Structures are given as C-alpha cells and as structure tokens.
mmCIF file of C-alpha atoms in Angstrom:
data_model
loop_
_atom_site.group_PDB
_atom_site.id
_atom_site.type_symbol
_atom_site.label_atom_id
_atom_site.label_comp_id
_atom_site.label_asym_id
_atom_site.label_seq_id
_atom_site.Cartn_x
_atom_site.Cartn_y
_atom_site.Cartn_z
ATOM 1 C CA MET A 1 -26.416 -7.257 -38.058
ATOM 2 C CA ARG A 2 -23.705 -8.823 -35.929
ATOM 3 C CA LEU A 3 -20.872 -6.597 -34.694
ATOM 4 C CA ARG A 4 -17.353 -7.940 -34.412
ATOM 5 C CA GLY A 5 -14.011 -6.595 -33.262
ATOM 6 C CA PRO A 6 -13.573 -3.077 -31.862
ATOM 7 C CA ALA A 7 -17.122 -2.025 -32.708
ATOM 8 C CA SER A 8 -18.602 -4.787 -30.542
ATOM 9 C CA ILE A 9 -16.276 -3.970 -27.649
ATOM 10 C CA ALA A 10 -17.217 -0.292 -27.848
ATOM 11 C CA LEU A 11 -20.913 -1.204 -27.743
ATOM 12 C CA ILE A 12 -20.426 -3.546 -24.787
ATOM 13 C CA LEU A 13 -18.492 -0.992 -22.746
ATOM 14 C CA LEU A 14 -20.838 1.873 -23.634
ATOM 15 C CA SER A 15 -22.826 1.523 -20.431
ATOM 16 C CA PHE A 16 -19.599 1.172 -18.399
ATOM 17 C CA SER A 17 -17.852 4.258 -19.702
ATOM 18 C CA ALA A 18 -15.214 6.448 -18.119
ATOM 19 C CA SER A 19 -17.334 9.595 -18.304
ATOM 20 C CA ALA A 20 -19.410 9.136 -15.140
ATOM 21 C CA ALA A 21 -19.869 6.812 -12.214
ATOM 22 C CA THR A 22 -21.902 3.751 -13.127
ATOM 23 C CA PRO A 23 -24.232 1.975 -10.688
ATOM 24 C CA VAL A 24 -23.096 -1.624 -10.180
ATOM 25 C CA HIS A 25 -24.001 -4.750 -8.232
ATOM 26 C CA VAL A 26 -21.017 -6.365 -6.513
ATOM 27 C CA THR A 27 -21.036 -10.111 -7.125
ATOM 28 C CA ASP A 28 -17.735 -10.912 -5.378
ATOM 29 C CA VAL A 29 -14.881 -9.376 -3.447
ATOM 30 C CA VAL A 30 -11.852 -10.934 -5.127
ATOM 31 C CA ASP A 31 -9.419 -9.393 -2.645
ATOM 32 C CA GLY A 32 -8.866 -6.104 -0.847
ATOM 33 C CA ASP A 33 -8.303 -4.109 -4.038
ATOM 34 C CA THR A 34 -10.350 -5.998 -6.653
ATOM 35 C CA ILE A 35 -14.106 -6.561 -6.831
ATOM 36 C CA ARG A 36 -16.315 -8.300 -9.394
ATOM 37 C CA VAL A 37 -19.358 -6.317 -10.491
ATOM 38 C CA ARG A 38 -22.421 -6.775 -12.653
ATOM 39 C CA VAL A 39 -23.551 -3.857 -14.790
ATOM 40 C CA ASP A 40 -27.211 -3.935 -15.794
ATOM 41 C CA GLY A 41 -27.932 -3.223 -19.442
ATOM 42 C CA ASN A 42 -24.765 -4.670 -20.943
ATOM 43 C CA VAL A 43 -24.827 -7.514 -23.452
ATOM 44 C CA PRO A 44 -25.382 -10.831 -21.588
ATOM 45 C CA GLY A 45 -22.056 -12.536 -21.033
ATOM 46 C CA TRP A 46 -20.313 -9.149 -20.994
ATOM 47 C CA ASP A 47 -22.144 -7.771 -17.991
ATOM 48 C CA VAL A 48 -19.704 -8.963 -15.294
ATOM 49 C CA PHE A 49 -16.344 -7.235 -14.846
ATOM 50 C CA ASP A 50 -13.464 -7.231 -12.417
ATOM 51 C CA VAL A 51 -12.685 -3.752 -11.124
ATOM 52 C CA ARG A 52 -9.226 -3.029 -9.731
ATOM 53 C CA LEU A 53 -9.381 -0.140 -7.277
ATOM 54 C CA ILE A 54 -7.071 2.432 -8.810
ATOM 55 C CA GLY A 55 -4.261 3.946 -6.779
ATOM 56 C CA VAL A 56 -4.323 1.466 -3.891
ATOM 57 C CA ASN A 57 -2.551 -1.770 -3.041
ATOM 58 C CA THR A 58 -3.768 -4.096 -0.302
ATOM 59 C CA PRO A 59 -1.861 -7.155 0.977
ATOM 60 C CA GLU A 60 -1.797 -10.155 -1.372
ATOM 61 C CA LYS A 61 -3.331 -13.590 -0.771
ATOM 62 C CA ARG A 62 -0.502 -15.083 -2.820
ATOM 63 C CA SER A 63 2.331 -13.388 -1.008
ATOM 64 C CA ARG A 64 5.698 -12.957 -2.703
ATOM 65 C CA CYS A 65 7.541 -12.027 0.490
ATOM 66 C CA ASP A 66 10.933 -13.626 1.027
ATOM 67 C CA THR A 67 10.417 -15.398 4.358
ATOM 68 C CA ASP A 68 7.760 -17.864 5.488
ATOM 69 C CA GLU A 69 6.912 -15.608 8.433
ATOM 70 C CA GLU A 70 6.341 -12.585 6.162
ATOM 71 C CA ARG A 71 4.241 -14.671 3.744
ATOM 72 C CA VAL A 72 1.995 -15.926 6.564
ATOM 73 C CA THR A 73 1.633 -12.403 7.938
ATOM 74 C CA GLU A 74 0.781 -10.943 4.533
ATOM 75 C CA ARG A 75 -1.861 -13.629 3.894
ATOM 76 C CA GLU A 76 -3.464 -12.866 7.270
ATOM 77 C CA MET A 77 -3.402 -9.134 6.503
ATOM 78 C CA ALA A 78 -4.916 -9.831 3.058
ATOM 79 C CA ALA A 79 -7.825 -11.730 4.617
ATOM 80 C CA ARG A 80 -8.532 -8.865 7.027
ATOM 81 C CA ALA A 81 -8.392 -6.240 4.258
ATOM 82 C CA GLU A 82 -10.713 -8.341 2.082
ATOM 83 C CA ASN A 83 -13.182 -8.698 4.967
ATOM 84 C CA TYR A 84 -13.076 -4.937 5.548
ATOM 85 C CA VAL A 85 -13.981 -4.315 1.891
ATOM 86 C CA ARG A 86 -16.719 -6.955 1.998
ATOM 87 C CA ASP A 87 -18.226 -5.413 5.155
ATOM 88 C CA ARG A 88 -18.153 -1.898 3.673
ATOM 89 C CA ILE A 89 -19.860 -3.115 0.492
ATOM 90 C CA ASP A 90 -22.481 -5.056 2.464
ATOM 91 C CA GLU A 91 -23.305 -1.892 4.443
ATOM 92 C CA ALA A 92 -23.516 0.401 1.390
ATOM 93 C CA GLY A 93 -26.849 1.557 0.017
ATOM 94 C CA THR A 94 -25.507 2.606 -3.386
ATOM 95 C CA ILE A 95 -22.411 1.302 -5.134
ATOM 96 C CA GLU A 96 -20.931 2.962 -8.194
ATOM 97 C CA VAL A 97 -17.714 2.695 -10.170
ATOM 98 C CA ASP A 98 -16.007 5.670 -11.763
ATOM 99 C CA ARG A 99 -14.027 3.844 -14.438
ATOM 100 C CA GLU A 100 -10.650 5.278 -15.396
ATOM 101 C CA GLY A 101 -9.292 2.718 -17.871
ATOM 102 C CA GLU A 102 -7.998 -0.855 -17.898
ATOM 103 C CA ASP A 103 -4.966 -2.636 -16.540
ATOM 104 C CA SER A 104 -2.801 -5.268 -18.253
ATOM 105 C CA PHE A 105 -5.094 -8.031 -16.918
ATOM 106 C CA ASN A 106 -8.134 -6.481 -18.684
ATOM 107 C CA ARG A 107 -9.671 -5.389 -15.398
ATOM 108 C CA ALA A 108 -11.436 -2.073 -15.290
ATOM 109 C CA LEU A 109 -9.513 0.465 -13.212
ATOM 110 C CA GLY A 110 -11.628 2.767 -11.148
ATOM 111 C CA VAL A 111 -12.772 4.451 -8.006
ATOM 112 C CA VAL A 112 -15.446 2.541 -6.105
ATOM 113 C CA LEU A 113 -18.015 4.848 -4.564
ATOM 114 C CA LEU A 114 -20.033 3.606 -1.592
ATOM 115 C CA ASN A 115 -22.887 6.007 -0.891
ATOM 116 C CA GLY A 116 -20.885 8.622 -2.812
ATOM 117 C CA GLN A 117 -17.700 8.135 -0.715
ATOM 118 C CA SER A 118 -14.508 6.767 -2.286
ATOM 119 C CA LEU A 119 -13.670 3.299 -0.965
ATOM 120 C CA ASN A 120 -10.200 3.770 -2.497
ATOM 121 C CA ASP A 121 -9.577 6.861 -0.327
ATOM 122 C CA ASP A 122 -10.998 5.177 2.769
ATOM 123 C CA LEU A 123 -8.684 2.168 2.346
ATOM 124 C CA LEU A 124 -5.707 4.523 2.317
ATOM 125 C CA LYS A 125 -6.910 6.788 5.141
ATOM 126 C CA GLU A 126 -7.781 3.905 7.438
ATOM 127 C CA GLY A 127 -4.556 1.985 6.812
ATOM 128 C CA TRP A 128 -5.963 -0.995 4.925
ATOM 129 C CA ALA A 129 -3.988 -0.114 1.770
ATOM 130 C CA LEU A 130 -0.791 1.550 0.640
ATOM 131 C CA PRO A 131 -0.608 3.857 -2.373
ATOM 132 C CA TYR A 132 -0.033 1.717 -5.462
ATOM 133 C CA ARG A 133 3.586 1.785 -6.629
ATOM 134 C CA PRO A 134 4.377 0.188 -9.994
ATOM 135 C CA GLY A 135 7.448 -2.009 -10.111
ATOM 136 C CA THR A 136 7.230 -3.434 -6.582
ATOM 137 C CA HIS A 137 6.563 -6.913 -8.055
ATOM 138 C CA GLY A 138 4.048 -7.863 -5.375
ATOM 139 C CA LYS A 139 6.411 -7.137 -2.485
ATOM 140 C CA GLN A 140 5.009 -3.812 -1.324
ATOM 141 C CA TRP A 141 3.612 -5.435 1.850
ATOM 142 C CA CYS A 142 6.798 -7.291 2.812
ATOM 143 C CA GLY A 143 9.377 -6.364 5.440
ATOM 144 C CA ASP A 144 8.989 -2.991 7.163
ATOM 145 C CA ALA A 145 5.533 -2.388 5.659
ATOM 146 C CA GLN A 146 4.220 -5.250 7.804
ATOM 147 C CA LYS A 147 5.692 -3.752 10.965
ATOM 148 C CA ASP A 148 4.088 -0.384 10.252
ATOM 149 C CA ALA A 149 0.726 -1.694 9.019
ATOM 150 C CA TYR A 150 -2.271 -0.375 10.890
ATOM 151 C CA PRO A 151 -4.936 -1.679 11.451
ATOM 152 C CA LEU A 152 -3.694 -4.852 9.797
ATOM 153 C CA LYS A 153 -1.135 -5.956 12.381
#
C-alpha cells in the first residue's frame, strides 16, 4: 500500500514529533539560527530537515540593513555567530531537537539541546542572538543593535 497526502506526511514526521526531544545528526549549520539535521528511522528522502531555532534571531548573511557599512558589519557578525554554533555542535556529545511546529518556510521550529542544554537559551544569554521579534523584516540587527552587540562587535 502506498500512502499519499496527509497520511504520508504524518507517517514521515512520526519519528520527529513535537512530544519529546529527538536525537539528531547535524549535517550542516545553515546560519546562526538554522541547522540541517538527519533523523534516523524516517523514510529515505524525508530524513533530512532544516530546524529553525525557535525564539532567537542571529545576524543575517544576506543583510537588509540600510547602509553599506551596516550590511558589512551584519555579515561579519553572522559569520561569527554561525561559527559559534558550529563549534558548540562539534563539541556536543548528544544533540537533540525538541520540535515545536513549523515556520512558513517549512522548517521545523524547535529547541536544540546540546548535552541536554538549550542552545537557543545559550545564544541569547551569551549575546550571539536577540529574542526573535516578528515583523522586523530582517532588520533586527541593523543600527543600534550592532553598536550594542556583544560578543559580536
């Protein structure tokens, strides 16, 4: 029997459910607030997902700041935040995702747990991210946010 439509999607996402943290293998750090993961046991071809770290916003590689200077600064900050995430993941013994839904780009939204500790919380506490604010249209890291950014400046 071949499943189609919502039934097939439900089956595929069964092992990557919102009820508990799921062990994952990180295949790529897309940027400071998005990682690509592989989930063992899913249907081949549906076993790799992008996970957007919920509640945080790191600087953007494709800056939308108004001035050239701000755009260059944001891109540099984005590279440092991405490297921080990559280093933390490389050092982690266990990596899990506590999935909390999907965004409009079909990425899983969730909390990334490194050895049981929330990477999302650490990004905020250590100054690599700002709390996510809808409606900022990619400009949350422009202007005064760059002047106040620590440790990104």
